[in-house]
């Protein structure tokens, strides 16, 4: 199973290159990948396969995959129909289609996400794949992003299914915590009970119903018809919308007896069948007709797999297969009609049955299966479904009769819109003429489809017929899942069960459906019950917008002091109230361990007070910096050299950044802009300081067991191979935290650069040769030192920089390599290298920065993140826990024995990210600002010269 996921992922990555090289024929090559994976599914049908890869065991986040009877059914549909859809795309699209390679990659990636979803045994992993399908659906539906209707449809689908997914996540967490396991197999083996479980079941069903477009969360599916037809045929007929059906089918063996299960599943299932069936008889777009028909059929499927009996589960499995066959086929037929006739409006189509008899035959076969006409698979499934509902002893008599009546009514509507589809697409009809009336005719434009274009829908239509005739053989493939539900499986799939009640109901359904079609003109556009839901969605968004604006206007009035005061008051009140109400621990304080700490604290307090009264900006920054250096000294006195080193480096770099920013400000704070020294501000500041101190004291006193840090030094050396516990914690024991932090750092750096550069990134800093007045024959202590204006040039600083820069870089490398066993590491080494670059910039200007490191900062950030994340992927590929270290002992000439820890490569990624971040700061706040100031000075000089 992992191999299938990997193969599909590789195919998705290679898809853009494949399509760019081969054009639309590249889809044929891509189709071979899911086709080959389908072979594995067929070879392992009937067996149970399990795969477990450790990822984050402490939070139950492991890659647990399980292939069983239900997973086999869904996997076969995902991979099999995915193969046909990719082959269909090879003739549906033209070579000049924009973003075709990206579309191909997204479609293959969707197949991978769906396969992962239906084979996930870990509910958290299932949620990850669930949200992947949501995101990929958003991208595929919005393929034509230049069209407003596509953007709206994509956002609507994302919001509805994404919100349902979040509700489902809460339900997953509740179930996992209550049951003690996040594995579906454990949950089904021993389902928990209780009020919390019932709440979790409702939340899970919300996620399932939103994904499968069940009333009242159905309206996103008709809107999603703005997507290209292959997307509709795959996602909205065979794959994505089946995810909710799959989840209900997976949970039904354990939770069908829950008090909230049947009222939700059966009521909403019948409502979807009836309401969507009515809308299918009203709309005039063939694709929209199929979309509402899909909502109706999904209601039927949810109802069957959620009924909770083996007979209903077998019928549901059969209809899942049948629906995938006929609905994917019909969507592809609509795509062919749209290509050949240039329209999907049934009012504008006439005579296609005579002009495209093969296409008409394919559509008729699929529509007959959709209507439940013998001997096709749709009839087999519907016949079994009626029998299962009539024999469902799990329901009370009146409930069973009402459910049967609702299913019969929905099935009548299905027959009606199935006939309407064939009539609308292929029948001879009166078309509007030039005088505004109607007269017999046929649609003027028609381009006959080629065999490759017609092959995929034809194969599915034939499969519907063959599967119906081979129902007993199909029964053997599907009944293993039905037997997992409690009870005895009494029924079996067959195209003939004799004269019985289901057959009588089928005859009634077919006759009533024909009558309903003949009365189609009386079903007007007034009954737009499902359309109202779309308007309700718009009204909800407008209400949320208004509410957010009012809330924002109330708490964010554009006043920085007010915003800061709100935040600080919250910081004071919330923790203080909780401490007063909930804490029972005492606090013991020791003011200092040595007189040095008291002296340093006195200096820090004095500097903090001085910052509040100084009017010179630079002086204020410097005294604030003293408080930071004092904190570093306290770390050193407490025996934490790593923290002290990092604090000193960060404080120094922060001071440099402040100085770069302050160049654009006046030296003194204007008297008119000085905030009044009010009592309220003093009280607020004092309370914030006291609150933070009290929280820290209580946090220290709250420890009730042996501190974990007693174990860290030994664990760092035993498992991480390093004596510096701080660094080993960062790159090994808690490497997940570090990976998340550096990812946020890269995102923040990119965001800040975007704000500074506005339109585009500034790129690497300019080289000396790019300067307009550069003379290569001039000799200078620094490569670009001569380019600095004479009034700003410091020969002492340039000479010192020339001598010190190599030493600082060597020290940076030393910190990097020694960090695993001594103070240092990738972060400290990167900061040291950043300070060296800062020195070069301060001494030689923006051109010297380009000479020191002629690399785009964004490239360094990306390389560092890729290297850090790559160590995680490498650990996974070799079967080790993610981000765990491996120790290698090498014997090198001259040097001798050397112990190398693979965490070094992760630390190298941190090093590059820190250097890239510093370079980004110098490039944006330094080099870019210098360039703008130089331009402004040149313009000012020109203006003065012109005036004179």
PDB file of C-alpha atoms in Angstrom, residues 735 738-739 742-743 862-874 882-883 905-910 912-913:
ATOM      1  CA  UNK A 735      13.221  18.088  16.347  1.00  0.00           C
ATOM      2  CA  UNK A 738      12.361  22.881  15.632  1.00  0.00           C
ATOM      3  CA  UNK A 739      11.102  21.904  12.181  1.00  0.00           C
ATOM      4  CA  UNK A 742      12.014  27.118  11.237  1.00  0.00           C
ATOM      5  CA  UNK A 743       9.076  26.624   8.870  1.00  0.00           C
ATOM      6  CA  UNK A 862      14.420  27.274   0.675  1.00  0.00           C
ATOM      7  CA  UNK A 863      17.558  25.127   0.684  1.00  0.00           C
ATOM      8  CA  UNK A 864      17.677  25.114   4.474  1.00  0.00           C
ATOM      9  CA  UNK A 865      14.035  24.125   4.833  1.00  0.00           C
ATOM     10  CA  UNK A 866      14.392  21.441   2.157  1.00  0.00           C
ATOM     11  CA  UNK A 867      17.465  20.023   3.899  1.00  0.00           C
ATOM     12  CA  UNK A 868      15.786  19.971   7.310  1.00  0.00           C
ATOM     13  CA  UNK A 869      12.593  18.404   5.929  1.00  0.00           C
ATOM     14  CA  UNK A 870      14.655  16.016   3.813  1.00  0.00           C
ATOM     15  CA  UNK A 871      16.174  14.474   6.920  1.00  0.00           C
ATOM     16  CA  UNK A 872      12.640  13.638   8.067  1.00  0.00           C
ATOM     17  CA  UNK A 873      11.827  11.974   4.751  1.00  0.00           C
ATOM     18  CA  UNK A 874      15.134  10.084   4.735  1.00  0.00           C
ATOM     19  CA  UNK A 882      11.137  10.502  11.728  1.00  0.00           C
ATOM     20  CA  UNK A 883      13.943  12.965  12.602  1.00  0.00           C
ATOM     21  CA  UNK A 905      22.328  17.621   8.316  1.00  0.00           C
ATOM     22  CA  UNK A 906      19.201  18.853  10.086  1.00  0.00           C
ATOM     23  CA  UNK A 907      21.357  21.383  11.926  1.00  0.00           C
ATOM     24  CA  UNK A 908      22.853  22.455   8.595  1.00  0.00           C
ATOM     25  CA  UNK A 909      19.343  23.286   7.427  1.00  0.00           C
ATOM     26  CA  UNK A 910      18.866  25.450  10.538  1.00  0.00           C
ATOM     27  CA  UNK A 912      21.242  28.010   6.265  1.00  0.00           C
ATOM     28  CA  UNK A 913      17.837  29.327   7.319  1.00  0.00           C
TER      29      UNK A 913
END
